[in-house]
PDB file of N, CA and C in Angstrom:
ATOM      1  N   MET A   1       0.886  -1.255   0.212  1.00  0.00           N
ATOM      2  CA  MET A   1      -0.184   0.134   0.011  1.00  0.00           C
ATOM      3  C   MET A   1       0.800   1.277  -0.392  1.00  0.00           C
ATOM      4  N   GLU A   2       0.518   2.237  -1.033  1.00  0.00           N
ATOM      5  CA  GLU A   2       1.402   3.203  -0.932  1.00  0.00           C
ATOM      6  C   GLU A   2       1.190   4.403   0.370  1.00  0.00           C
ATOM      7  N   GLN A   3       2.259   4.833   0.936  1.00  0.00           N
ATOM      8  CA  GLN A   3       1.851   5.950   1.906  1.00  0.00           C
ATOM      9  C   GLN A   3       1.777   7.280   1.098  1.00  0.00           C
ATOM     10  N   LYS A   4       0.524   8.148   1.514  1.00  0.00           N
ATOM     11  CA  LYS A   4       0.576   9.241   0.881  1.00  0.00           C
ATOM     12  C   LYS A   4       1.227  10.608   1.702  1.00  0.00           C
ATOM     13  N   MET A   5       1.851  11.414   1.086  1.00  0.00           N
ATOM     14  CA  MET A   5       2.440  12.581   2.060  1.00  0.00           C
ATOM     15  C   MET A   5       1.834  14.005   1.633  1.00  0.00           C
ATOM     16  N   VAL A   6       0.851  14.779   2.245  1.00  0.00           N
ATOM     17  CA  VAL A   6       0.709  15.801   2.151  1.00  0.00           C
ATOM     18  C   VAL A   6       1.337  16.951   2.473  1.00  0.00           C
ATOM     19  N   VAL A   7       1.715  18.009   1.681  1.00  0.00           N
ATOM     20  CA  VAL A   7       2.746  19.058   1.961  1.00  0.00           C
ATOM     21  C   VAL A   7       1.514  19.954   2.878  1.00  0.00           C
ATOM     22  N   LEU A   8       1.943  20.103   4.031  1.00  0.00           N
ATOM     23  CA  LEU A   8       1.501  21.319   4.985  1.00  0.00           C
ATOM     24  C   LEU A   8       1.607  22.642   4.902  1.00  0.00           C
ATOM     25  N   SER A   9       3.251  22.713   4.820  1.00  0.00           N
ATOM     26  CA  SER A   9       3.897  23.794   4.564  1.00  0.00           C
ATOM     27  C   SER A   9       5.323  23.748   4.087  1.00  0.00           C
ATOM     28  N   THR A  10       5.746  24.883   3.293  1.00  0.00           N
ATOM     29  CA  THR A  10       6.926  25.026   2.718  1.00  0.00           C
ATOM     30  C   THR A  10       7.321  26.684   2.904  1.00  0.00           C
ATOM     31  N   THR A  11       8.535  26.409   3.378  1.00  0.00           N
ATOM     32  CA  THR A  11       9.093  27.846   3.740  1.00  0.00           C
ATOM     33  C   THR A  11      10.744  27.962   3.339  1.00  0.00           C
ATOM     34  N   CYS A  12      11.035  28.998   2.803  1.00  0.00           N
ATOM     35  CA  CYS A  12      12.670  28.954   2.675  1.00  0.00           C
ATOM     36  C   CYS A  12      13.502  30.112   3.550  1.00  0.00           C
ATOM     37  N   VAL A  13      14.252  29.217   4.070  1.00  0.00           N
ATOM     38  CA  VAL A  13      15.419  29.716   5.203  1.00  0.00           C
ATOM     39  C   VAL A  13      16.569  29.738   4.901  1.00  0.00           C
ATOM     40  N   ASN A  14      17.392  30.864   5.504  1.00  0.00           N
ATOM     41  CA  ASN A  14      18.913  31.114   5.189  1.00  0.00           C
ATOM     42  C   ASN A  14      19.635  29.397   5.652  1.00  0.00           C
ATOM     43  N   LYS A  15      20.646  29.159   5.021  1.00  0.00           N
ATOM     44  CA  LYS A  15      21.208  27.717   5.131  1.00  0.00           C
ATOM     45  C   LYS A  15      21.985  28.153   6.206  1.00  0.00           C
ATOM     46  N   THR A  16      22.086  27.107   6.906  1.00  0.00           N
ATOM     47  CA  THR A  16      22.974  27.142   8.332  1.00  0.00           C
ATOM     48  C   THR A  16      23.320  25.851   8.223  1.00  0.00           C
ATOM     49  N   ALA A  17      24.567  25.480   8.990  1.00  0.00           N
ATOM     50  CA  ALA A  17      25.323  24.395   9.004  1.00  0.00           C
ATOM     51  C   ALA A  17      24.513  23.157   9.979  1.00  0.00           C
ATOM     52  N   ASP A  18      23.571  23.762  11.078  1.00  0.00           N
ATOM     53  CA  ASP A  18      23.288  22.870  12.008  1.00  0.00           C
ATOM     54  C   ASP A  18      21.758  22.822  11.927  1.00  0.00           C
ATOM     55  N   LEU A  19      20.868  23.363  10.763  1.00  0.00           N
ATOM     56  CA  LEU A  19      19.722  23.164  10.433  1.00  0.00           C
ATOM     57  C   LEU A  19      19.412  21.931  10.396  1.00  0.00           C
ATOM     58  N   TYR A  20      19.989  20.887   9.626  1.00  0.00           N
ATOM     59  CA  TYR A  20      19.604  19.643   9.972  1.00  0.00           C
ATOM     60  C   TYR A  20      19.387  18.827  10.819  1.00  0.00           C
ATOM     61  N   LYS A  21      20.014  19.180  11.854  1.00  0.00           N
ATOM     62  CA  LYS A  21      19.543  18.676  13.584  1.00  0.00           C
ATOM     63  C   LYS A  21      18.487  18.865  13.955  1.00  0.00           C
ATOM     64  N   ILE A  22      18.033  20.313  13.853  1.00  0.00           N
ATOM     65  CA  ILE A  22      16.633  20.567  14.052  1.00  0.00           C
ATOM     66  C   ILE A  22      15.570  19.420  13.337  1.00  0.00           C
ATOM     67  N   VAL A  23      15.619  19.438  12.042  1.00  0.00           N
ATOM     68  CA  VAL A  23      14.924  18.775  11.373  1.00  0.00           C
ATOM     69  C   VAL A  23      14.882  17.044  11.684  1.00  0.00           C
ATOM     70  N   ASP A  24      16.264  16.643  11.732  1.00  0.00           N
ATOM     71  CA  ASP A  24      16.101  15.619  12.630  1.00  0.00           C
ATOM     72  C   ASP A  24      15.082  15.249  13.922  1.00  0.00           C
ATOM     73  N   SER A  25      15.538  16.133  14.876  1.00  0.00           N
ATOM     74  CA  SER A  25      15.074  16.078  16.070  1.00  0.00           C
ATOM     75  C   SER A  25      13.355  16.346  15.652  1.00  0.00           C
ATOM     76  N   LEU A  26      12.938  17.029  14.999  1.00  0.00           N
ATOM     77  CA  LEU A  26      11.514  17.053  14.919  1.00  0.00           C
ATOM     78  C   LEU A  26      11.039  15.908  13.867  1.00  0.00           C
ATOM     79  N   ASN A  27      11.845  15.283  13.158  1.00  0.00           N
ATOM     80  CA  ASN A  27      11.254  14.050  12.842  1.00  0.00           C
ATOM     81  C   ASN A  27      11.131  12.867  13.816  1.00  0.00           C
ATOM     82  N   ARG A  28      11.891  13.016  14.648  1.00  0.00           N
ATOM     83  CA  ARG A  28      12.485  11.650  15.776  1.00  0.00           C
ATOM     84  C   ARG A  28      11.037  11.863  17.018  1.00  0.00           C
ATOM     85  N   THR A  29      10.841  13.137  17.206  1.00  0.00           N
ATOM     86  CA  THR A  29      10.028  13.684  18.203  1.00  0.00           C
ATOM     87  C   THR A  29       8.374  13.428  17.707  1.00  0.00           C
ATOM     88  N   LEU A  30       8.181  13.984  16.306  1.00  0.00           N
ATOM     89  CA  LEU A  30       6.715  13.851  16.025  1.00  0.00           C
ATOM     90  C   LEU A  30       6.280  13.139  15.131  1.00  0.00           C
ATOM     91  N   LYS A  31       6.976  11.955  14.855  1.00  0.00           N
ATOM     92  CA  LYS A  31       6.727  10.898  13.720  1.00  0.00           C
ATOM     93  C   LYS A  31       5.563  10.153  14.528  1.00  0.00           C
ATOM     94  N   GLU A  32       5.232   9.965  15.642  1.00  0.00           N
ATOM     95  CA  GLU A  32       3.941   9.241  16.065  1.00  0.00           C
ATOM     96  C   GLU A  32       2.795  10.309  15.621  1.00  0.00           C
ATOM     97  N   GLN A  33       2.973  11.578  15.338  1.00  0.00           N
ATOM     98  CA  GLN A  33       1.857  12.327  15.191  1.00  0.00           C
ATOM     99  C   GLN A  33       1.468  12.572  13.717  1.00  0.00           C
ATOM    100  N   ASP A  34       2.157  11.708  12.891  1.00  0.00           N
ATOM    101  CA  ASP A  34       2.103  11.499  11.380  1.00  0.00           C
ATOM    102  C   ASP A  34       2.279  12.922  10.841  1.00  0.00           C
ATOM    103  N   LEU A  35       3.914  13.430  11.153  1.00  0.00           N
ATOM    104  CA  LEU A  35       4.201  14.302  10.780  1.00  0.00           C
ATOM    105  C   LEU A  35       6.035  13.991  10.095  1.00  0.00           C
ATOM    106  N   MET A  36       6.000  14.722   8.952  1.00  0.00           N
ATOM    107  CA  MET A  36       7.675  14.422   8.759  1.00  0.00           C
ATOM    108  C   MET A  36       7.908  15.664   8.203  1.00  0.00           C
ATOM    109  N   PHE A  37       9.149  16.005   8.321  1.00  0.00           N
ATOM    110  CA  PHE A  37       9.930  17.450   7.955  1.00  0.00           C
ATOM    111  C   PHE A  37      10.801  17.233   7.103  1.00  0.00           C
ATOM    112  N   GLY A  38      11.028  17.926   5.954  1.00  0.00           N
ATOM    113  CA  GLY A  38      12.427  17.640   4.871  1.00  0.00           C
ATOM    114  C   GLY A  38      12.946  19.335   5.022  1.00  0.00           C
ATOM    115  N   LEU A  39      14.291  18.743   4.537  1.00  0.00           N
ATOM    116  CA  LEU A  39      15.289  20.007   4.156  1.00  0.00           C
ATOM    117  C   LEU A  39      16.006  19.650   3.090  1.00  0.00           C
ATOM    118  N   ALA A  40      15.919  20.806   2.103  1.00  0.00           N
ATOM    119  CA  ALA A  40      16.486  20.232   0.888  1.00  0.00           C
ATOM    120  C   ALA A  40      17.105  21.974   0.364  1.00  0.00           C
ATOM    121  N   LEU A  41      18.282  21.793  -0.466  1.00  0.00           N
ATOM    122  CA  LEU A  41      18.868  22.913  -0.950  1.00  0.00           C
ATOM    123  C   LEU A  41      17.981  23.505  -1.747  1.00  0.00           C
ATOM    124  N   ASP A  42      17.955  24.816  -2.038  1.00  0.00           N
ATOM    125  CA  ASP A  42      17.298  25.758  -2.883  1.00  0.00           C
ATOM    126  C   ASP A  42      17.626  25.447  -4.281  1.00  0.00           C
ATOM    127  N   LYS A  43      17.308  25.118  -5.147  1.00  0.00           N
ATOM    128  CA  LYS A  43      18.035  25.150  -6.635  1.00  0.00           C
ATOM    129  C   LYS A  43      18.099  26.258  -7.296  1.00  0.00           C
ATOM    130  N   GLN A  44      17.624  27.428  -6.895  1.00  0.00           N
ATOM    131  CA  GLN A  44      17.656  28.605  -7.350  1.00  0.00           C
ATOM    132  C   GLN A  44      19.207  29.447  -6.732  1.00  0.00           C
ATOM    133  N   ASP A  45      18.947  29.265  -5.365  1.00  0.00           N
ATOM    134  CA  ASP A  45      19.832  30.232  -4.460  1.00  0.00           C
ATOM    135  C   ASP A  45      20.481  29.080  -3.267  1.00  0.00           C
ATOM    136  N   HIS A  46      21.508  28.616  -3.770  1.00  0.00           N
ATOM    137  CA  HIS A  46      22.372  27.897  -2.908  1.00  0.00           C
ATOM    138  C   HIS A  46      23.010  28.549  -1.528  1.00  0.00           C
ATOM    139  N   ASP A  47      22.491  29.706  -1.160  1.00  0.00           N
ATOM    140  CA  ASP A  47      22.437  30.057  -0.082  1.00  0.00           C
ATOM    141  C   ASP A  47      21.386  29.662   0.816  1.00  0.00           C
ATOM    142  N   LYS A  48      20.141  29.281   0.477  1.00  0.00           N
ATOM    143  CA  LYS A  48      18.990  28.970   1.093  1.00  0.00           C
ATOM    144  C   LYS A  48      18.534  27.770   0.846  1.00  0.00           C
ATOM    145  N   MET A  49      17.656  27.218   2.109  1.00  0.00           N
ATOM    146  CA  MET A  49      16.864  25.986   1.933  1.00  0.00           C
ATOM    147  C   MET A  49      15.717  25.955   2.170  1.00  0.00           C
ATOM    148  N   VAL A  50      15.062  25.011   1.765  1.00  0.00           N
ATOM    149  CA  VAL A  50      13.909  24.813   1.413  1.00  0.00           C
ATOM    150  C   VAL A  50      13.198  24.084   2.760  1.00  0.00           C
ATOM    151  N   PHE A  51      12.633  24.425   3.635  1.00  0.00           N
ATOM    152  CA  PHE A  51      11.979  23.443   4.830  1.00  0.00           C
ATOM    153  C   PHE A  51      10.538  23.115   4.627  1.00  0.00           C
ATOM    154  N   THR A  52      10.189  21.776   4.655  1.00  0.00           N
ATOM    155  CA  THR A  52       8.912  21.343   4.463  1.00  0.00           C
ATOM    156  C   THR A  52       8.449  20.585   5.525  1.00  0.00           C
ATOM    157  N   ILE A  53       7.100  20.717   5.783  1.00  0.00           N
ATOM    158  CA  ILE A  53       6.517  20.206   6.774  1.00  0.00           C
ATOM    159  C   ILE A  53       5.247  19.163   6.051  1.00  0.00           C
ATOM    160  N   TYR A  54       5.174  17.764   6.175  1.00  0.00           N
ATOM    161  CA  TYR A  54       4.539  16.830   5.465  1.00  0.00           C
ATOM    162  C   TYR A  54       3.462  16.260   6.765  1.00  0.00           C
ATOM    163  N   ARG A  55       2.431  15.596   6.420  1.00  0.00           N
ATOM    164  CA  ARG A  55       1.217  15.085   7.229  1.00  0.00           C
ATOM    165  C   ARG A  55       1.521  13.637   6.338  1.00  0.00           C
ATOM    166  N   THR A  56       2.006  12.349   7.033  1.00  0.00           N
ATOM    167  CA  THR A  56       2.111  11.269   6.458  1.00  0.00           C
ATOM    168  C   THR A  56       0.962  10.481   6.586  1.00  0.00           C
TER     169      THR A  56
END
C-alpha cells in the first residue's frame, strides 16, 4: 500500500550548518503524530534551504 504524503507548509530559510539537526529532532519527536519534516537546498539560490512539513 502506498503512503501518501501531504505538504502542509513550505518555507525558504537561510542556509546554516546545523539546521539538519533541528529537522532530525522534529522527525524523531513528531513521527507518531504523522508528521514528517524535510530540508533541501534551494535550486535557484544555494545560500537558502527549503523547509517542508508533511502529513503522512
